[in-house]
Short mmCIF file of C-alpha atoms in Angstrom, two decimals:
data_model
loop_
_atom_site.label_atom_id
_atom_site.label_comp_id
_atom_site.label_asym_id
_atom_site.label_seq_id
_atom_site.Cartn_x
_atom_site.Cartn_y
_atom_site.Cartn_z
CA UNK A 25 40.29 42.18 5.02
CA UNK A 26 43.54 41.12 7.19
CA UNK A 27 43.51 37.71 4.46
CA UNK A 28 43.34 40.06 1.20
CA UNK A 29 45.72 42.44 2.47
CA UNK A 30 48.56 39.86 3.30
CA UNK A 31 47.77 37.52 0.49
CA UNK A 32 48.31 41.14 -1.80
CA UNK A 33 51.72 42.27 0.65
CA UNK A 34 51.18 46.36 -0.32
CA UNK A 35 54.18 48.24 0.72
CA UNK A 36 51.47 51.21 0.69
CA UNK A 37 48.02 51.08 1.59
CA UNK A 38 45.52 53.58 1.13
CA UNK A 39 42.44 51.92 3.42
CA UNK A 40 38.58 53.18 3.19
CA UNK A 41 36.33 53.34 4.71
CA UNK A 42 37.74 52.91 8.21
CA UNK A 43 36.07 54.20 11.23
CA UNK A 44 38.54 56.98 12.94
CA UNK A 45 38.58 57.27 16.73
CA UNK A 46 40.29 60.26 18.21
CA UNK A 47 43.63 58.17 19.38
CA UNK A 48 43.60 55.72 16.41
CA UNK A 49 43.09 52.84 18.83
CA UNK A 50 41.21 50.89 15.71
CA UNK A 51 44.32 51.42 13.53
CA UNK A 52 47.13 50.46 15.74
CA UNK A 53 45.22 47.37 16.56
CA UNK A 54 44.77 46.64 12.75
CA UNK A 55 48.87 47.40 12.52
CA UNK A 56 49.02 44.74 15.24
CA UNK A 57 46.89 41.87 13.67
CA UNK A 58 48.15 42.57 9.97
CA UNK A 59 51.65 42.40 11.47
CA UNK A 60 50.52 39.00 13.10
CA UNK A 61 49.62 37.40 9.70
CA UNK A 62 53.46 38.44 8.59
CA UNK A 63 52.86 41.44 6.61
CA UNK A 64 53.83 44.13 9.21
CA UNK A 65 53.32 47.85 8.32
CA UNK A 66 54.50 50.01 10.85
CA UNK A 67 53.79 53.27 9.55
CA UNK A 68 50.71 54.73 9.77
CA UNK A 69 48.70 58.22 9.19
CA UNK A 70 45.20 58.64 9.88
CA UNK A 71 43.20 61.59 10.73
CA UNK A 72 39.58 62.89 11.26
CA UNK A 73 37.78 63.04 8.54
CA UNK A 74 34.47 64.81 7.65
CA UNK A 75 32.23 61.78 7.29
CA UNK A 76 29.61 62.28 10.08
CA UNK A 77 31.44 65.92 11.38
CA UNK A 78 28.69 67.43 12.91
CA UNK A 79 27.39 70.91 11.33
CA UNK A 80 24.52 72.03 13.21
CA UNK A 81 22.49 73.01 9.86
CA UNK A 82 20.83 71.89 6.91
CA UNK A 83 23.00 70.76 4.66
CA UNK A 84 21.06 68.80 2.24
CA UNK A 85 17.78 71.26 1.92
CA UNK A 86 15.34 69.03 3.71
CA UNK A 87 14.10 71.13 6.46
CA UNK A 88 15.99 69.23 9.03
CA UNK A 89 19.06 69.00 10.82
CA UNK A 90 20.64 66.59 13.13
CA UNK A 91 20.84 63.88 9.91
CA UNK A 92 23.75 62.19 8.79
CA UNK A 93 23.09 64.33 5.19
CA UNK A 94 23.56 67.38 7.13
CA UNK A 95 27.19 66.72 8.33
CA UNK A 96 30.35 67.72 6.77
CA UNK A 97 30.60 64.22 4.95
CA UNK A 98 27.64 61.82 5.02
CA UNK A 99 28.13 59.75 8.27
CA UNK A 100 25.87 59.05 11.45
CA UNK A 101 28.97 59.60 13.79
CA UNK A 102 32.09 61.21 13.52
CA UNK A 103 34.57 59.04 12.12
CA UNK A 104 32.44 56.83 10.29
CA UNK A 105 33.89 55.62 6.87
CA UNK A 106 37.58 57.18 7.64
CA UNK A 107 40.44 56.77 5.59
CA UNK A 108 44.08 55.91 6.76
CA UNK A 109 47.47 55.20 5.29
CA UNK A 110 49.86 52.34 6.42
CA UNK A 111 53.12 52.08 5.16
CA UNK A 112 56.44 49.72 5.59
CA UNK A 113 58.39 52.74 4.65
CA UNK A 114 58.23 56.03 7.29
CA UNK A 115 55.78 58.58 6.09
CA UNK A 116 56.42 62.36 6.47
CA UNK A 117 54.06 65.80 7.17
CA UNK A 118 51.51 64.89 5.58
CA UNK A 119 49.19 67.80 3.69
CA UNK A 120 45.60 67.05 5.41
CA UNK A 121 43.05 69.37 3.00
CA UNK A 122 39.99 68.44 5.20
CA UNK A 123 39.07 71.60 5.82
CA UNK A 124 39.55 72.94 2.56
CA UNK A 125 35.97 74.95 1.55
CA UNK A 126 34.23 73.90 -1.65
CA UNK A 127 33.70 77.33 -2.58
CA UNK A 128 37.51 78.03 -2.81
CA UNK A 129 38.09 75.13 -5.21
CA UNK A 130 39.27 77.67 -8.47
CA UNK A 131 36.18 76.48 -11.53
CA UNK A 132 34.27 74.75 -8.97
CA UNK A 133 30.24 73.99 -10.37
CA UNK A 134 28.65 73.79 -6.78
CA UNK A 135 24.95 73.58 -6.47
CA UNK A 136 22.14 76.00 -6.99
CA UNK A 137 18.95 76.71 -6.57
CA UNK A 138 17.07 80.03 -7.67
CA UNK A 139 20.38 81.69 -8.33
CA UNK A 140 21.15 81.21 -4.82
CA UNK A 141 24.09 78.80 -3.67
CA UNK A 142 22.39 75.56 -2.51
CA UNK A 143 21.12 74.14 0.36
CA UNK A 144 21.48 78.16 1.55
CA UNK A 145 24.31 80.70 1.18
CA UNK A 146 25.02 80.14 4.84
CA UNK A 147 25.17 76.02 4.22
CA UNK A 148 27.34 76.72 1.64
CA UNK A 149 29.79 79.14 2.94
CA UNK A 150 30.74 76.28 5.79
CA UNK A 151 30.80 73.59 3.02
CA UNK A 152 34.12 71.71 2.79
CA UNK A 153 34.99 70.00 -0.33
CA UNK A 154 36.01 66.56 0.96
CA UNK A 155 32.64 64.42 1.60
CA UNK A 156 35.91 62.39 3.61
CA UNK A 157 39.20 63.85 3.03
CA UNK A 158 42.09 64.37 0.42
CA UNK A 159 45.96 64.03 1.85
CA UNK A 160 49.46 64.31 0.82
CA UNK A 161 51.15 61.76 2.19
CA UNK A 162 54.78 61.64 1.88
CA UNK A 163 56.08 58.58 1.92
CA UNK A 164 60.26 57.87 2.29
CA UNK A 165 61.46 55.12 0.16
CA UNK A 166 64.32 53.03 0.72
CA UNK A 167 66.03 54.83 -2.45
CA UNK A 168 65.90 58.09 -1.05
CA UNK A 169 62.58 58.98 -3.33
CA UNK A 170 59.89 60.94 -1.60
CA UNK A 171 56.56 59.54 -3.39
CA UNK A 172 53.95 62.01 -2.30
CA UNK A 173 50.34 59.54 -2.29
CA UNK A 174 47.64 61.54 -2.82
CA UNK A 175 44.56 60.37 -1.33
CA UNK A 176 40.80 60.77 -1.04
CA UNK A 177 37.48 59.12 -0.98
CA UNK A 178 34.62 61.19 -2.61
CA UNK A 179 30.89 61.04 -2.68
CA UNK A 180 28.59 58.86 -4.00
CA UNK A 181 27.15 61.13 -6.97
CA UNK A 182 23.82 59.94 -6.40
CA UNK A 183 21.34 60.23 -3.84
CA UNK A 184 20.21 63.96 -4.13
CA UNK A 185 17.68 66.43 -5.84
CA UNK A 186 17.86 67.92 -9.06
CA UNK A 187 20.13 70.09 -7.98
CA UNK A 188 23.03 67.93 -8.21
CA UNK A 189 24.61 68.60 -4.58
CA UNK A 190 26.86 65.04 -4.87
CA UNK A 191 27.27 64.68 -8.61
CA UNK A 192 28.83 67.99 -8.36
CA UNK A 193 30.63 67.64 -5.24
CA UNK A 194 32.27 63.98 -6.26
CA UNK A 195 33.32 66.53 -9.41
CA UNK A 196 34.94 68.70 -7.99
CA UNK A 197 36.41 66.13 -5.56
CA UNK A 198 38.46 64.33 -8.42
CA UNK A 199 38.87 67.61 -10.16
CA UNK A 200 40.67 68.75 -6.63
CA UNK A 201 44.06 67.25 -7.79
CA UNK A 202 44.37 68.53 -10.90
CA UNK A 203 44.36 72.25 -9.24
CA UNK A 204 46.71 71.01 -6.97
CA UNK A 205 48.81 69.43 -9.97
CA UNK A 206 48.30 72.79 -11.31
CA UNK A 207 49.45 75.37 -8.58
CA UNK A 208 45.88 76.55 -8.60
CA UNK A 209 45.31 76.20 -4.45
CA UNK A 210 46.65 78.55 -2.06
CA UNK A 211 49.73 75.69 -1.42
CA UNK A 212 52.09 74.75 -4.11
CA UNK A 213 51.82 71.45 -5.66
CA UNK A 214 54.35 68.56 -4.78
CA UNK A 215 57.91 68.64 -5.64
CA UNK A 216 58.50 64.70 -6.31
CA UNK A 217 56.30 61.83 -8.19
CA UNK A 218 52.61 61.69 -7.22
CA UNK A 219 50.12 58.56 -7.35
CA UNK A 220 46.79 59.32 -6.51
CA UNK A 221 45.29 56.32 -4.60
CA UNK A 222 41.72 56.30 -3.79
CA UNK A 223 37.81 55.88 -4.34
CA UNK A 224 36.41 58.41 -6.86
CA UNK A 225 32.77 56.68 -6.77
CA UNK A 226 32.96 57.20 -10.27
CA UNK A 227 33.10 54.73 -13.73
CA UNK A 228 34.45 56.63 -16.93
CA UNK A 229 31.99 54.86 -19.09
CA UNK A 230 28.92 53.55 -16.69
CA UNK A 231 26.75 54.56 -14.01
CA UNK A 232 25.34 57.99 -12.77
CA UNK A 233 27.84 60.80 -12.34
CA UNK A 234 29.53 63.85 -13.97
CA UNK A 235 32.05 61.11 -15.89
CA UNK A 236 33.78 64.02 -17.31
CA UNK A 237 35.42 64.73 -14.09
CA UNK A 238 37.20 61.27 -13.68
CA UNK A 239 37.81 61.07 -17.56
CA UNK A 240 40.14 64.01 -17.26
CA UNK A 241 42.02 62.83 -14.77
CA UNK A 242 42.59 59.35 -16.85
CA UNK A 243 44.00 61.35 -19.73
CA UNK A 244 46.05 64.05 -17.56
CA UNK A 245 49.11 63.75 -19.04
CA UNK A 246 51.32 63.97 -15.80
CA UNK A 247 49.57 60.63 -14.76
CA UNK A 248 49.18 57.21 -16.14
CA UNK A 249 46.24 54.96 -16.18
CA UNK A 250 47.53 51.60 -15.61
CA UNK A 251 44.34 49.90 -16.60
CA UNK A 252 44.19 47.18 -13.71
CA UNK A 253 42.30 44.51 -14.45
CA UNK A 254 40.64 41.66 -12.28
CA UNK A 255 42.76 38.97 -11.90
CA UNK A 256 39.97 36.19 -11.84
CA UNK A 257 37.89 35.33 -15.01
CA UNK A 258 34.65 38.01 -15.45
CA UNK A 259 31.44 36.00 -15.00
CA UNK A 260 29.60 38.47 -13.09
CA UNK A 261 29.56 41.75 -15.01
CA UNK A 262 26.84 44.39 -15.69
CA UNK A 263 25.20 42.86 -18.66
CA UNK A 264 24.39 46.97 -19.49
CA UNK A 265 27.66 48.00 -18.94
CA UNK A 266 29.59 49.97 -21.67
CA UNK A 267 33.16 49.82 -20.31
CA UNK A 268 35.87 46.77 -20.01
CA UNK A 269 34.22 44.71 -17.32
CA UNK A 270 37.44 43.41 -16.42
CA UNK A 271 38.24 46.80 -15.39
CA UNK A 272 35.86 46.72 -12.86
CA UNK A 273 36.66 47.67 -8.91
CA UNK A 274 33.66 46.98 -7.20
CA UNK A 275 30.71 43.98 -6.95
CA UNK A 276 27.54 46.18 -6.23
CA UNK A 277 24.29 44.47 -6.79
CA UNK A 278 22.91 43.92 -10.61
CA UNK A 279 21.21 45.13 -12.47
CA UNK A 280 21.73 48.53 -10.89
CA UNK A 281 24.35 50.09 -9.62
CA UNK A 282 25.76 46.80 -10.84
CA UNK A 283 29.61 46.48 -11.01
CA UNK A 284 32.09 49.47 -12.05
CA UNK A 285 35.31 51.20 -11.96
CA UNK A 286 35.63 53.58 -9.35
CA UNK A 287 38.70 52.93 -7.33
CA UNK A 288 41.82 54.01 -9.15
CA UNK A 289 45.79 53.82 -8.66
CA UNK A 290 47.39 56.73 -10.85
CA UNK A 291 50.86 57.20 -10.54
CA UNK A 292 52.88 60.41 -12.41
CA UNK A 293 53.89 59.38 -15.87
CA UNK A 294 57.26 59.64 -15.46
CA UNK A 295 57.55 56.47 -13.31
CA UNK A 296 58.27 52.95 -13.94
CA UNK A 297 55.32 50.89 -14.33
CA UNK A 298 55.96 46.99 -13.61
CA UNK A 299 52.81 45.71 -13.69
CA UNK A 300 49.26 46.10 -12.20
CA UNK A 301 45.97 44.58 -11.18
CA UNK A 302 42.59 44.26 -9.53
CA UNK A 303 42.63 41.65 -6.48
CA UNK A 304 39.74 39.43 -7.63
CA UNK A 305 40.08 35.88 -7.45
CA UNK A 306 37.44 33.29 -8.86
CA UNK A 307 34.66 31.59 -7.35
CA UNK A 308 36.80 28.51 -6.93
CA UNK A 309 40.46 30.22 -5.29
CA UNK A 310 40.72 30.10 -1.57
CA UNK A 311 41.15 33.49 -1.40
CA UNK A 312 37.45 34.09 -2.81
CA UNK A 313 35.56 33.79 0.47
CA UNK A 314 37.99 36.48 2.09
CA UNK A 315 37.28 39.11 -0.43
CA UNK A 316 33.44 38.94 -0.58
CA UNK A 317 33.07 39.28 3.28
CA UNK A 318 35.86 41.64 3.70
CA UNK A 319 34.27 44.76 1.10
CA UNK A 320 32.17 45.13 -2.10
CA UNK A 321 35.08 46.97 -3.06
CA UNK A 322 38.18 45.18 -4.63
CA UNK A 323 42.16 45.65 -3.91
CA UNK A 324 43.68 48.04 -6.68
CA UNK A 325 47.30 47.68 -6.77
CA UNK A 326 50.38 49.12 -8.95
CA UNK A 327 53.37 47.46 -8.55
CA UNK A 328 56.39 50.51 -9.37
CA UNK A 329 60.05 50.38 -9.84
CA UNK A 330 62.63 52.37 -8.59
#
């Protein structure tokens, strides 16, 4: 991962899937050895998030508690599959919606079952939205432009019963920023340009999912879909798939869930887009080992001017 991220040099990284420990030992040491490769990033913001945040109840409808379904965010420990931001540029207060409740998302569809809210009304009631988390994250650039990067990481939409509980929740997950966008939450939305940085766990075109949800956030006019695409050639795609396979983020096994697009860089229309891509090299560039042990997952970037 260190290899990927230096060969790429981000000037802002939204990471996933990183464990969280209460002092962010893990992450200063990762500041350390990324600076040692010559790509320091000194700033940094992580917090807890609610993968493996213990509830105490049945959250998934089984009968049981005590699982990794039945914390706040799938996870068996706290921590597990955390987010963090680094940064060359300072950061400011950064807007943690964590503990933001599903059921106060405004034209949420949560789950039901026999008219009742699902896995119980008490369940639900205690239900945050964020399977992980979604942040603000101010970030200070050297022009005096306060880019506010607005990250999250939401649930697989599989996995489940018929009622839906993660195809719903990854829904209303992505469809959390456009209330925000929209002055719809209980805080008001950002007063500079947005890009919203993170894994949706869901392909406009392919896969399981509610693909409405991310489809409407492509074509949200106060955001622009750069279209990254891989920058190797595409010998490995979904022989099923529907969508560009160039466009693809992510190297899960074939024929199913088989590769898709479900990491996205969206910045606000109104900025300056230079240029973009998917960090994919070919079978034959050096870099191709580091990338296939580091994640499944590919480097999104969008390169901005200012």
């Amino acid at each position: 991962m260190l290899t990927v991220i230096a060969a790429a040099k981000p000037d802002i990284l939204a990471l996933q899937d990183f464990d969280h420990d209460l002092e962010n030992h893990a992450l200063r040491a990762f500041q350390d050895a990324l600076a040692a490769t010559g790509h320091p990033m000194p700033h940094a913001f992580a917090a807890a998030p609610n993968a493996g945040l213990i509830t105490g109840m049945d959250m998934d409808g089984n009968g049981r508690t005590g699982e990794a379904r039945d914390a706040q965010g799938y996870g068996r420990f706290t921590g597990q599959g955390g987010m963090a931001v680094l940064s060359r540029y300072p950061l400011g207060e950064v807007r943690d919606f964590t503990a933001f409740l599903w059921q106060d998302l405004p034209d949420a569809i949560p789950p039901t079952q026999d008219s009742l809210p699902f896995p119980s009304p008490e369940a639900f009631a205690a239900q945050r939205l964020s399977s992980v988390a979604h942040w603000d994250v101010p970030v200070h650039l050297p022009d005096g432009t306060v880019l506010h990067l607005l990250t999250f990481h939401a649930t697989t939409p599989v996995f489940d019963g018929d009622e839906d509980r993660n195809g719903r929740r990854n829904h209303d997950e992505i469809a959390f920023w456009q209330r925000y966008l929209d002055n719809a939450l209980p805080v008001t939305a950002p007063d500079g340009p947005v890009v919203i940085a993170g894994d949706a766990n869901l392909d406009p075109e392919d896969g399981d999912g509610r693909q409405q949800a991310i489809r409407r956030l492509l074509r949200d006019p106060r955001l622009q879909d750069p279209m990254p695409r891989r920058s190797g050639a595409v010998s490995d795609g979904n022989a099923r798939q529907s969508g560009d396979p160039a466009l693809d983020t992510v190297d899960w096994p074939d024929p199913v869930p088989g590769n898709l697009r479900v990491s996205y860089v969206l910045p606000a229309s109104t900025l300056d887009l230079a240029d973009a891509g998917v960090f994919w090299p070919d079978a034959g560039d050096p870099l191709h080992g580091a990338i296939t042990t580091a994640s499944p997952h590919r480097l999104v970037w969008v390169d901005l001017r200012f």
